[in-house]
Coordinates of C-alpha atoms in Angstrom, one line a residue:
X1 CA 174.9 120.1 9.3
X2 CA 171.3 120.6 9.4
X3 CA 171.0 123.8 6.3
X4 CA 168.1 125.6 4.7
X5 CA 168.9 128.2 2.4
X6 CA 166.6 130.6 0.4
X7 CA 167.0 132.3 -2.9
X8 CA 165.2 134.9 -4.8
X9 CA 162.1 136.4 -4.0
X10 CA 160.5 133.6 -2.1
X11 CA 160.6 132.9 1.4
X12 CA 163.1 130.3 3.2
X13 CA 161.6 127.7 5.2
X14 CA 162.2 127.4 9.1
X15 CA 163.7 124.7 11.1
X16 CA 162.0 123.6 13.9
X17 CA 163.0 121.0 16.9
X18 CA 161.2 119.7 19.5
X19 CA 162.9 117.1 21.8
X20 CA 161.6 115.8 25.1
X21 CA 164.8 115.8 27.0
X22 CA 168.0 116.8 25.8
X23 CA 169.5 117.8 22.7
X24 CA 172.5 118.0 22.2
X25 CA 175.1 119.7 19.2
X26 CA 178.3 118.5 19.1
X27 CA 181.9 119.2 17.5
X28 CA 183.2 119.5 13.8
X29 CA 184.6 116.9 11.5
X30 CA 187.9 116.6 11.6
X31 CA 188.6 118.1 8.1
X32 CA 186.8 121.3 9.1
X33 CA 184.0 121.5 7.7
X34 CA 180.6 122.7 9.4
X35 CA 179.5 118.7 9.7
X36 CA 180.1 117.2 12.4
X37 CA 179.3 113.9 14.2
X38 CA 175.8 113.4 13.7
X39 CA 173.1 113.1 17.3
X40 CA 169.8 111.6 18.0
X41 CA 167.0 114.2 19.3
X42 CA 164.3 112.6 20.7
X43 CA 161.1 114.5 19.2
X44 CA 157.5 115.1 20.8
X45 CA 155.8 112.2 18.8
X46 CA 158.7 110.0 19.9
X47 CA 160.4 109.2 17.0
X48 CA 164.2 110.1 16.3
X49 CA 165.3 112.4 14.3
X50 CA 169.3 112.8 13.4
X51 CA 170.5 116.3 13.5
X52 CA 174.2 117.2 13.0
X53 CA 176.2 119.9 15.4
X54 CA 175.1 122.7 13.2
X55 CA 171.6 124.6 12.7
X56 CA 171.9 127.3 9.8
X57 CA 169.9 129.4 7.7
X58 CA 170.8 131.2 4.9
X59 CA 169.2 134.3 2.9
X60 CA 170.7 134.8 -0.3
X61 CA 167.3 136.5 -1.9
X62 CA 165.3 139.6 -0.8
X63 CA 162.8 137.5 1.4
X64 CA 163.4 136.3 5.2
X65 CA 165.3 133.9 5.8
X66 CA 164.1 130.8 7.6
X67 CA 163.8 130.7 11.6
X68 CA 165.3 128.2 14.1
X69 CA 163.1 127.4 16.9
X70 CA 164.0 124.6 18.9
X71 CA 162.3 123.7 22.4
X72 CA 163.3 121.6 24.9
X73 CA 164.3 120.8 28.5
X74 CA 168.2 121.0 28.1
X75 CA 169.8 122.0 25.2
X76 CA 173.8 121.9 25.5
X77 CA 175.8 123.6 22.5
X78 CA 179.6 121.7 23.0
X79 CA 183.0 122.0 21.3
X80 CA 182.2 124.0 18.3
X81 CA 178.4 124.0 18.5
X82 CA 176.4 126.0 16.2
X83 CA 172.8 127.6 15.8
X84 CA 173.0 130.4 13.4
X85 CA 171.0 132.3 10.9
X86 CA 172.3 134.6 8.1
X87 CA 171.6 137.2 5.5
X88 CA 173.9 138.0 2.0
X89 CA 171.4 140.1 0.6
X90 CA 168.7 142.6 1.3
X91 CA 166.5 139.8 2.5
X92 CA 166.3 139.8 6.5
X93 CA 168.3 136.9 8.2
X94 CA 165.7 134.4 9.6
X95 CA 164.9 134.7 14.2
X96 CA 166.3 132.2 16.4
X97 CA 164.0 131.4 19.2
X98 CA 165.1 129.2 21.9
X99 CA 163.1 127.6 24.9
X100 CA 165.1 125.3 27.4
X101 CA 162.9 125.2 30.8
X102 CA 165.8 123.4 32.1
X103 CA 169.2 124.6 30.9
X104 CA 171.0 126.1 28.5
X105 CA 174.6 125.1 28.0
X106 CA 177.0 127.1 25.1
X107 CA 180.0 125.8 25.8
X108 CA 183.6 125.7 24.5
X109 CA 185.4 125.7 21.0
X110 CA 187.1 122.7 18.3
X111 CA 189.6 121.0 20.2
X112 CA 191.1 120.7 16.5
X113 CA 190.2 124.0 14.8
X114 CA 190.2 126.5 18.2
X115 CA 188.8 128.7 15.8
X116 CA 185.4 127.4 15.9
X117 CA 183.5 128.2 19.0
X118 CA 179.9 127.0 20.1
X119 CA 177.8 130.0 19.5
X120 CA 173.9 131.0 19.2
X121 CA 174.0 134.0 16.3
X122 CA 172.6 135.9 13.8
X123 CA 174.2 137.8 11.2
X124 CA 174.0 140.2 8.2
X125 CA 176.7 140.6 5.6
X126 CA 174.2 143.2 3.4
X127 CA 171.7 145.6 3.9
X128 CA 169.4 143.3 4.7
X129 CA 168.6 143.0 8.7
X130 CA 169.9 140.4 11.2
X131 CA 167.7 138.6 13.0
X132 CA 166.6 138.8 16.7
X133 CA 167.5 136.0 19.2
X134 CA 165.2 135.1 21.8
X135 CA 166.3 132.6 25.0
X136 CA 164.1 131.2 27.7
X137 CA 165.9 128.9 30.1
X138 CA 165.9 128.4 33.8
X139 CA 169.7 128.0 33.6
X140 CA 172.1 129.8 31.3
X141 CA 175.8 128.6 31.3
X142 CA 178.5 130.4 28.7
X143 CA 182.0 129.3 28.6
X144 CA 185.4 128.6 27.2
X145 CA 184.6 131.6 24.5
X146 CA 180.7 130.4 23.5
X147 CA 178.8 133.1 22.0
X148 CA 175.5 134.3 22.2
X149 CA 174.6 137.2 20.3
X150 CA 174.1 139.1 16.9
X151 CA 176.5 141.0 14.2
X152 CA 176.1 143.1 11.4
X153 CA 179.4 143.6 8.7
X154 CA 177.2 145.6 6.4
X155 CA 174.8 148.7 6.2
X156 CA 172.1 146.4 7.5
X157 CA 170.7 146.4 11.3
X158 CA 171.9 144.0 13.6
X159 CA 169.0 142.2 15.7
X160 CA 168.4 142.8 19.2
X161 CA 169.3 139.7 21.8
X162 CA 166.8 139.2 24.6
X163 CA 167.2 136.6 27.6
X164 CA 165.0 135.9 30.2
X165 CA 166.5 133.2 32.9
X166 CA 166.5 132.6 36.2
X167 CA 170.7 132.2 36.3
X168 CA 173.1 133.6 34.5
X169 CA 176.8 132.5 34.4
X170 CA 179.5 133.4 32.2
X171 CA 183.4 132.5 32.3
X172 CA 186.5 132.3 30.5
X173 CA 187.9 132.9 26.8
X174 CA 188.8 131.2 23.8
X175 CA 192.5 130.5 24.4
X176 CA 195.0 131.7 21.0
X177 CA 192.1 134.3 20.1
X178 CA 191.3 135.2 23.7
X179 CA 187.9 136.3 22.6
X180 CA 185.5 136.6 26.0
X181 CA 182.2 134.3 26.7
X182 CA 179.9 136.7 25.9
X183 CA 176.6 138.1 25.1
X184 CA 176.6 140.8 22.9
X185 CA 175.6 142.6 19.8
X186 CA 178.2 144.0 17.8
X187 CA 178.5 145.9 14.3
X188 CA 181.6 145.8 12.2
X189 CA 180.8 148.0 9.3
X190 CA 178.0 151.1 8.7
X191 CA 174.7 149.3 10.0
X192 CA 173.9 149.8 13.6
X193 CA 174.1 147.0 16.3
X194 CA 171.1 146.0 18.0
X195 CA 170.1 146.2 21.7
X196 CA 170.5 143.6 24.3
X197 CA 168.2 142.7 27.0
X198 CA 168.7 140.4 30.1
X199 CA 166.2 139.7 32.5
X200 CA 167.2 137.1 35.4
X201 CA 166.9 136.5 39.2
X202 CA 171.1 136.2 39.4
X203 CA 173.5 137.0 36.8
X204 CA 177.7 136.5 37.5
X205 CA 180.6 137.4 35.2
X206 CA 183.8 135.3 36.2
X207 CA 187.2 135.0 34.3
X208 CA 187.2 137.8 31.6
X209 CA 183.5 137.2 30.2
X210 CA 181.8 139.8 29.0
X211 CA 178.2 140.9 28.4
X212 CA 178.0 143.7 26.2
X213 CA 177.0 145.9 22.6
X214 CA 180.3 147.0 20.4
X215 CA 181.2 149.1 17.3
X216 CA 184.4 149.0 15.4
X217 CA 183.0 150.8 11.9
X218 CA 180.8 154.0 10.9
X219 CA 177.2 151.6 13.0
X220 CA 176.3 152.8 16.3
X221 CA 176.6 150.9 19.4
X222 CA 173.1 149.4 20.6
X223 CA 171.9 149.8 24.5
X224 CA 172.4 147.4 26.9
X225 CA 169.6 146.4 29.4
X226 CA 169.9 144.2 32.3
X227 CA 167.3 143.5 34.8
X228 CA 167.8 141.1 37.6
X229 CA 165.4 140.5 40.9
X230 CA 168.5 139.5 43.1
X231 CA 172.0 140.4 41.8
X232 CA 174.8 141.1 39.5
X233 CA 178.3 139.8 40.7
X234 CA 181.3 141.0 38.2
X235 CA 184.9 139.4 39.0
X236 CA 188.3 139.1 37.8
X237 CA 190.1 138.1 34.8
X238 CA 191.7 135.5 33.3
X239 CA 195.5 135.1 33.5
X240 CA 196.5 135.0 29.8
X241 CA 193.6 137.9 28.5
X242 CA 193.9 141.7 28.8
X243 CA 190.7 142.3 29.6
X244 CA 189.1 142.0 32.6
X245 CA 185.5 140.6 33.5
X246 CA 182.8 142.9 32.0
X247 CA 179.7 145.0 31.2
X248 CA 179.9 147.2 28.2
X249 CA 179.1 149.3 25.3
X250 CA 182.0 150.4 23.4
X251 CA 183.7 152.0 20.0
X252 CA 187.2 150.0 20.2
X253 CA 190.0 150.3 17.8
X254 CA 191.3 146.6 17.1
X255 CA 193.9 146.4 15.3
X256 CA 195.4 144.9 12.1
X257 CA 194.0 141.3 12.2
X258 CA 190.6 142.4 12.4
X259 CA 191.0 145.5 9.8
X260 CA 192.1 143.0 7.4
X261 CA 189.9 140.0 8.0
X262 CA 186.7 142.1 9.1
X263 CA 186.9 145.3 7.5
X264 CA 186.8 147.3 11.0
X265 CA 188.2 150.9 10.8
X266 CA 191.4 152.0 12.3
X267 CA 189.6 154.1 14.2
X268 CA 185.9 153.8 14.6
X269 CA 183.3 156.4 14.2
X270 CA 180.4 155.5 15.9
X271 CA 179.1 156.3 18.8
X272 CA 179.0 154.0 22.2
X273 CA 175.6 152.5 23.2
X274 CA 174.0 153.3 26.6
X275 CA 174.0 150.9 29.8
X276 CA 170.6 150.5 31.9
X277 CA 171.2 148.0 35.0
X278 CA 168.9 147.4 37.6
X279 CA 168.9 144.9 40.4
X280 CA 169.3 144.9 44.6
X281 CA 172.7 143.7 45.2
X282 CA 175.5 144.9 42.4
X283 CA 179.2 144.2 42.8
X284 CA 182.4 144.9 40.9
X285 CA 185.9 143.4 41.9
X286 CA 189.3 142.7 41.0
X287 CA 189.4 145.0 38.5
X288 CA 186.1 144.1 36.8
X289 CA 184.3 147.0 35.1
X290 CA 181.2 148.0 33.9
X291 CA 182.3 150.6 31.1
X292 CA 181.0 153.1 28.2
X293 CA 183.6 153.6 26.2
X294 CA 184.8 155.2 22.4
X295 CA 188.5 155.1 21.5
X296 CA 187.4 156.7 18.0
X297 CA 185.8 159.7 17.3
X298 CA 182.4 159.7 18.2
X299 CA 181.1 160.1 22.5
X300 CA 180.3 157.6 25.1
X301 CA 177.3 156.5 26.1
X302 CA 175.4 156.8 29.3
X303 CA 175.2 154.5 32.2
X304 CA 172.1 154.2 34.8
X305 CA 172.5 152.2 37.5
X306 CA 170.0 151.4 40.4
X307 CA 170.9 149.1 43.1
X308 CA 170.0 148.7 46.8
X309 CA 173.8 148.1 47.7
X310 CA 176.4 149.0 45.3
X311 CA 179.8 147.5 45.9
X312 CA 183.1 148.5 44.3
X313 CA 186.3 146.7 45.5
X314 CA 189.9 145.6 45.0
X315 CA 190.4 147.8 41.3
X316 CA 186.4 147.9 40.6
X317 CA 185.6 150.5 38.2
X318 CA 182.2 152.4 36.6
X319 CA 183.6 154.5 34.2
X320 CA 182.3 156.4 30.6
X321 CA 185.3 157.4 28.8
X322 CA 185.9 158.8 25.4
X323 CA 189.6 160.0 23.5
X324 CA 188.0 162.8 21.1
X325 CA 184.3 162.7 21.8
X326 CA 182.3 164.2 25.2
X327 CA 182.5 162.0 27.7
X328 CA 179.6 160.0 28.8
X329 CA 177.0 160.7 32.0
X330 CA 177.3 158.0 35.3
X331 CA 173.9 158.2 37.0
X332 CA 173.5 156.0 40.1
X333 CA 170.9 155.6 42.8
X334 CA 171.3 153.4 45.6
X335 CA 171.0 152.8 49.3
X336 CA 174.6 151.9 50.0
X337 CA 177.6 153.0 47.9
X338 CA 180.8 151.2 49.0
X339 CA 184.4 152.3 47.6
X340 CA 187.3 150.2 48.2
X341 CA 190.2 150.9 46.1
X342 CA 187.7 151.5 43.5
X343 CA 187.2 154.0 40.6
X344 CA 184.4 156.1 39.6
X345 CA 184.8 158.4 36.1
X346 CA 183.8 160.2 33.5
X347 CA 186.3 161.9 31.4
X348 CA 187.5 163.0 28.0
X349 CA 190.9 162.9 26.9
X350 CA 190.5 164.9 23.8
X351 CA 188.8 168.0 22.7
X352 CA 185.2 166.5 24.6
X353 CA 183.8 167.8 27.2
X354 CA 183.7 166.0 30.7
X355 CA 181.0 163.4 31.8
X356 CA 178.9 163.9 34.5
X357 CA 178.5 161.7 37.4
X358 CA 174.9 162.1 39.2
X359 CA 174.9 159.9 43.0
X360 CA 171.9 160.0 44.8
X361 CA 173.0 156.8 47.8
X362 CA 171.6 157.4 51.2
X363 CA 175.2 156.1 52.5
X364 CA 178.6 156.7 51.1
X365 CA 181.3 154.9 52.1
X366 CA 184.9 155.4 50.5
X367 CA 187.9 153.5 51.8
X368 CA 191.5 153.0 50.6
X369 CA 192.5 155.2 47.7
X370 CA 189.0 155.5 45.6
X371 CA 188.3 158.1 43.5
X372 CA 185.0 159.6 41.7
X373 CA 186.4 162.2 39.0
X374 CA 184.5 163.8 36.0
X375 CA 187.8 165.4 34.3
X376 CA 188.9 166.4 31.0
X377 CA 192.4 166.7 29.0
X378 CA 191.2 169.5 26.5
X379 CA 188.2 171.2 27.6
X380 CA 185.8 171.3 30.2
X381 CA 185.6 169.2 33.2
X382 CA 182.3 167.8 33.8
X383 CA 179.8 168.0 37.1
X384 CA 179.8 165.7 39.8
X385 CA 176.7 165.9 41.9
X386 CA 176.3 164.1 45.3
X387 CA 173.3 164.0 47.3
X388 CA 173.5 161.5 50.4
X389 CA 172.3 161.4 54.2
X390 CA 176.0 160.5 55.0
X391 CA 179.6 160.1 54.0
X392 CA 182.3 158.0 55.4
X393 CA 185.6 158.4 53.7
X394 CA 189.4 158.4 54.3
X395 CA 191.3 159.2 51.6
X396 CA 188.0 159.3 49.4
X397 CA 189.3 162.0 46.4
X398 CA 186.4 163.8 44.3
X399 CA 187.4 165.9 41.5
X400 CA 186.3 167.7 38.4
X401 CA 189.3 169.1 36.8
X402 CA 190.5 170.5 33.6
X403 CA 194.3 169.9 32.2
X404 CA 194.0 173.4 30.6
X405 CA 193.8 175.2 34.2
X406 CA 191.3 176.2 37.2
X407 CA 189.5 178.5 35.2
X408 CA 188.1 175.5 33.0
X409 CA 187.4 173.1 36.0
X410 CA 184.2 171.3 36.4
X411 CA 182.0 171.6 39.3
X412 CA 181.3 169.3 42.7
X413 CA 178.5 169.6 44.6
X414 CA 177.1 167.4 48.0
X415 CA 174.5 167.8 49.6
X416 CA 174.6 165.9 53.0
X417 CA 172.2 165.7 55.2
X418 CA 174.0 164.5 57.9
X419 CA 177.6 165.3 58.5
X420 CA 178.7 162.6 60.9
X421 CA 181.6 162.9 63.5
X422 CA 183.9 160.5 63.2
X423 CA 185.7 159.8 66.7
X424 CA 189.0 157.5 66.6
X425 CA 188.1 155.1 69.2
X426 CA 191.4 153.6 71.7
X427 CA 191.4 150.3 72.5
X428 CA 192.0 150.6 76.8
X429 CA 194.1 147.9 77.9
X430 CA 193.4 147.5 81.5
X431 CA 190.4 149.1 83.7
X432 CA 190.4 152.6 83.9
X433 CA 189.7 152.0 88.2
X434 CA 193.3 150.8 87.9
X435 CA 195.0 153.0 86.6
X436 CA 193.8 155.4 89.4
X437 CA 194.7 153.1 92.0
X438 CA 198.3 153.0 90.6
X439 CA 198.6 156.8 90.3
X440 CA 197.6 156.7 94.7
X441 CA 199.8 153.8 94.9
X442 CA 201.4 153.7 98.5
X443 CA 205.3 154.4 98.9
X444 CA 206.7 150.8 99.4
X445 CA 209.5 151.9 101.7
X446 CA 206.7 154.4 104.2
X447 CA 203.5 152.7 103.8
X448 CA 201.7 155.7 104.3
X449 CA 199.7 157.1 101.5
X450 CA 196.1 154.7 101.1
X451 CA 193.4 155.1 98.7
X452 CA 189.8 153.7 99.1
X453 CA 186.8 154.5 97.0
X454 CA 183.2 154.7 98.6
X455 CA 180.0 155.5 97.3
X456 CA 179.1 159.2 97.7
X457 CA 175.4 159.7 97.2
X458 CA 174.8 159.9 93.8
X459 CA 178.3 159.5 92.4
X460 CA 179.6 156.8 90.7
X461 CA 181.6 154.3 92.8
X462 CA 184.3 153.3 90.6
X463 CA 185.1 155.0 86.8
X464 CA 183.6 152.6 85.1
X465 CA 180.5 152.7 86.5
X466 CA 177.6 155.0 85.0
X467 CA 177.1 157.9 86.8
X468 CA 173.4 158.0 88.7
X469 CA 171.9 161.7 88.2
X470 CA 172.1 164.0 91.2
X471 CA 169.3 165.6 92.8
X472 CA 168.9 169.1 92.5
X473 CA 167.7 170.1 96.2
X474 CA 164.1 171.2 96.3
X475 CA 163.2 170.7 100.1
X476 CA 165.6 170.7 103.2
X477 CA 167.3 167.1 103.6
X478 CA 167.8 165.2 106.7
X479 CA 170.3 166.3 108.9
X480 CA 174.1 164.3 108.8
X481 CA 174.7 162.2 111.5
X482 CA 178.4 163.8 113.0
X483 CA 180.4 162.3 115.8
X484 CA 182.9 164.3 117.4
X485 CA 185.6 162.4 115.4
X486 CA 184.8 163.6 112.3
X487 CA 186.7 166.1 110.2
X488 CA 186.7 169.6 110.1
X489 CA 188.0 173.4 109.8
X490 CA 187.5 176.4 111.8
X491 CA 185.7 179.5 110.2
X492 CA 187.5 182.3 110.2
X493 CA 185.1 184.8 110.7
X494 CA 183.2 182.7 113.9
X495 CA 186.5 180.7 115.4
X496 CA 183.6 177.6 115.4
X497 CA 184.5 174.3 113.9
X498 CA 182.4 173.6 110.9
X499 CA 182.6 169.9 110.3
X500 CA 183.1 168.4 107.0
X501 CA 180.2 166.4 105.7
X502 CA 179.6 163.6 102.3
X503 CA 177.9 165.5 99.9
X504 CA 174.1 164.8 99.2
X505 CA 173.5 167.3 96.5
X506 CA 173.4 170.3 94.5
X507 CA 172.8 173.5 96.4
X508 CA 171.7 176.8 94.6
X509 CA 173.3 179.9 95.7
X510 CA 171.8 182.8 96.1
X511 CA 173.5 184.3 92.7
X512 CA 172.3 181.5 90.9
X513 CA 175.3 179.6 90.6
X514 CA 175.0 175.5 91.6
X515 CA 177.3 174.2 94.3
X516 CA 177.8 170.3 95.2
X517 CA 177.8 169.5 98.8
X518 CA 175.5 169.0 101.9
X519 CA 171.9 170.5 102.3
X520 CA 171.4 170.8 105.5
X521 CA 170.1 173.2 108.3
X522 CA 171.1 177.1 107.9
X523 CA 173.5 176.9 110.4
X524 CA 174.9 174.6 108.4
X525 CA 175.3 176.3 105.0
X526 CA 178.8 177.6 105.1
X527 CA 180.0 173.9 105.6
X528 CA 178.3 172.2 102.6
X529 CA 179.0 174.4 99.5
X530 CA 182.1 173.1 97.7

């Protein structure tokens, strides 16, 4: 262990690392304690320097605590790793400020105490203010239940978390605990938790990770921001853990364990932070979820979501959702909006009124049984508002309902621009010039019936073929050449045969009216008009 602690009035000292290459923390000892197997860190000015598996500051005074800044190309945090700074007094915890161009690995927990997990924190037990942590890495890689983030257990602030990368990646839990790898900031008592900020090119949640802002006490929530050039992909969960993959601000009730060890509330009071995600390519599946959410008695937050294609599939969920407070607002802008199986909701089970959900997507698709709802249980539904160029849905529901009747129903409104026709299309199992031929078939025992087909003019020669335009006459055409064999009838009125002639035309009647047939000669009139 590698420990710089501050008393009194004066400030702490920082600890500062500079290594080429790699550096690497490692493990506990065996008897538990926070001093592990020692490494070697090679430094700028090429000497060696032996630090153990844990950095830590401590604040017991009313200065600031010390900092930890390490940079590096690759700094790997493994089996119980620690870089922490914290604060007992009214003296602000010390920063922890991390630059790895290479890689950033935080990965797994004690193989002999599971208990301890590699994390990168900062915490306040006081009034006094957690520090911020700061991460600049090319690659980030959380796992096994690693921790990045910061906590506050007492009226102090908790200090924001801020990540800039190029790739994100988080997966899996911490087995017998089946806490998530996660980023967050969390408070446990009456100080506020800070806010959390992610900038990346790609960012992926596997294996019930989570990236996310949490209260269980009387603190606020902090906002969650997440920025990313490329994408966000949010997946699955892991067999043995509850909880799915995640993005989320919360107010969770926990449960004994952590009311007795942590001092959380049976049911918490403050409020839910706020979500703001932006990036070109976002999807949710297998029952991930990005999520606002209070279980206690204060409201959700908000979630804002822009994202050239939007993807919800197989149980994929955006919800804000509180049991006594109002329900948060969903606001989402996008180019495509896909729905399959998916959920979309903002409700209130208590005596809150009902989120709102706000789409603006130029195309909406909805397949399988997805839903977007604003309800309530005990007052007011909430107002779903659609604007779109087009919607394409079967079985796509969209409500805004009350439990306590019609009259306290929310309200839905779309605005399409475009209502599209949607035309079941039959797959044809044989030509359609066959089928015809088989309805003229001839009689097998008389061999009498025949059918031919023979271009007429401008018709089409066979069904399938596209049909030409036909002239509409404007000048007298040629005159048909007949033989004496041809067909005919007699006119009544005359007795004369009047032969029957291949149409070349339409033919305007003197009413107006259009007639296909033969244009011909005035003599010839009566025998062309069909």
């Amino acid at each position: 262990m590698l420990l710089v602690q501050s008393f009194g009035d004066r400030p702490s000292g920082d600890i500062q690392v500079k290594a080429i290459e790699k550096l690497n923390l490692l493990n506990i000892a065996e008897d538990g304690r926070f001093s592990g197997p020692v490494i070697t860190a090679i430094v700028e000015n090429q000497d060696d320097a032996r630090i153990a598996s844990t950095f830590l500051t401590d604040n017991l005074g009313n200065s600031t605590g010390g900092d930890i800044i390490i940079k590096t190309k690759s700094l790997n945090l493994i089996n119980g790793g620690q870089i922490s700074t914290r604060t007992f007094l009214a003296g602000q915890a010390g920063d922890i400020i991390i630059d790895a161009s290479n890689e950033l690995n935080v990965l797994d927990f004690s193989p002999e105490f599971p208990i301890f997990f590699s994390n990168i924190s900062s915490a306040t037990f006081s009034s006094g203010a957690s520090g911020e942590v700061s991460i600049s890495t090319d690659q980030l890689l959380v796992t096994n239940g690693g921790v990045i983030g910061s906590a506050t257990f007492g009226p102090g602030s908790g200090g924001s978390v801020n990540i800039l990368a190029t790739d994100i990646r988080l997966a899996g839990i911490l087995p017998f605990f089946l806490f998530p790898s996660s980023i967050n900031a969390a408070t446990f008592g009456p100080g506020d938790a800070g806010e959390l900020t992610i900038n990346a090119n790609t960012l992926s949640l596997f294996d019930s990770s989570r990236i996310g802002t949490s209260t269980v006490g009387t603190g606020n929530a902090g906002t969650v921001n997440i920025d990313t050039s490329e994408s966000i992909f949010i997946s699955g969960s892991n067999p043995i853990s509850p909880n799915p993959s995640l993005i989320d601000s919360s107010a969770s009730i926990t449960g004994p364990t952590f009311e007795d060890q942590l001092g959380a509330l049976p049911v918490p009071l403050g409020n839910a932070g706020g979500l703001n995600i932006s990036t070109k390519n976002l999807s949710v599946v297998d029952g991930a979820l990005i999520s606002v959410n209070n279980d206690g008695l204060g409201n959700a937050g908000n979630i804002n979501l822009e994202a050239d294609f939007l993807k919800l599939s197989s149980r994929g969920e955006i919800s804000a959702s509180t049991e006594s407070g109002n329900g948060g607002n969903i606001r989402l802008q996008s180019e495509l909006l896909s729905l399959d199986d998916s959920i979309i909701s903002a409700s209130a089970k208590g005596l809150g009124l009902g989120g709102n959900v706000a789409i603006n997507s130029s195309l909406i698709v909805g397949i399988g049984e997805s839903r977007i709802s604003a309800n309530a249980e005990q007052s007011v539904g909430g107002r779903i508002r659609i604007d779109t160029l087009s919607v394409f849905g079967e079985n796509l529901t969209i409500t805004a309902t009350s439990d306590l009747g019609s009259q306290f129903d929310g309200q839905v409104e779309i605005d399409v621009e475009d209502r599209p026709v949607l035309v079941d299309q039959v797959e044809i199992q044989q030509p359609r010039t066959n089928t015809v031929k088989l309805a003229c078939s001839p009689d097998s025992s008389s061999g009498q019936s025949s059918f031919s087909m023979q271009s007429s003019g401008g018709l089409a020669a066979q069904p399938r073929n596209f049909s030409q335009t036909l002239p509409i006459a404007s000048k007298k055409a040629a005159e048909p050449q007949l033989s004496f064999s041809a067909p005919f009838i007699v006119d009544k009125e005359s007795g004369k045969k009047v032969f029957l002639v291949e149409p070349s035309g339409f033919h305007r009647q003197s009413d107006g009216t259009r007639c296909l047939g033969y244009i011909g000669t005035e003599n010839n009139a009566k025998a062309v008009t069909l």
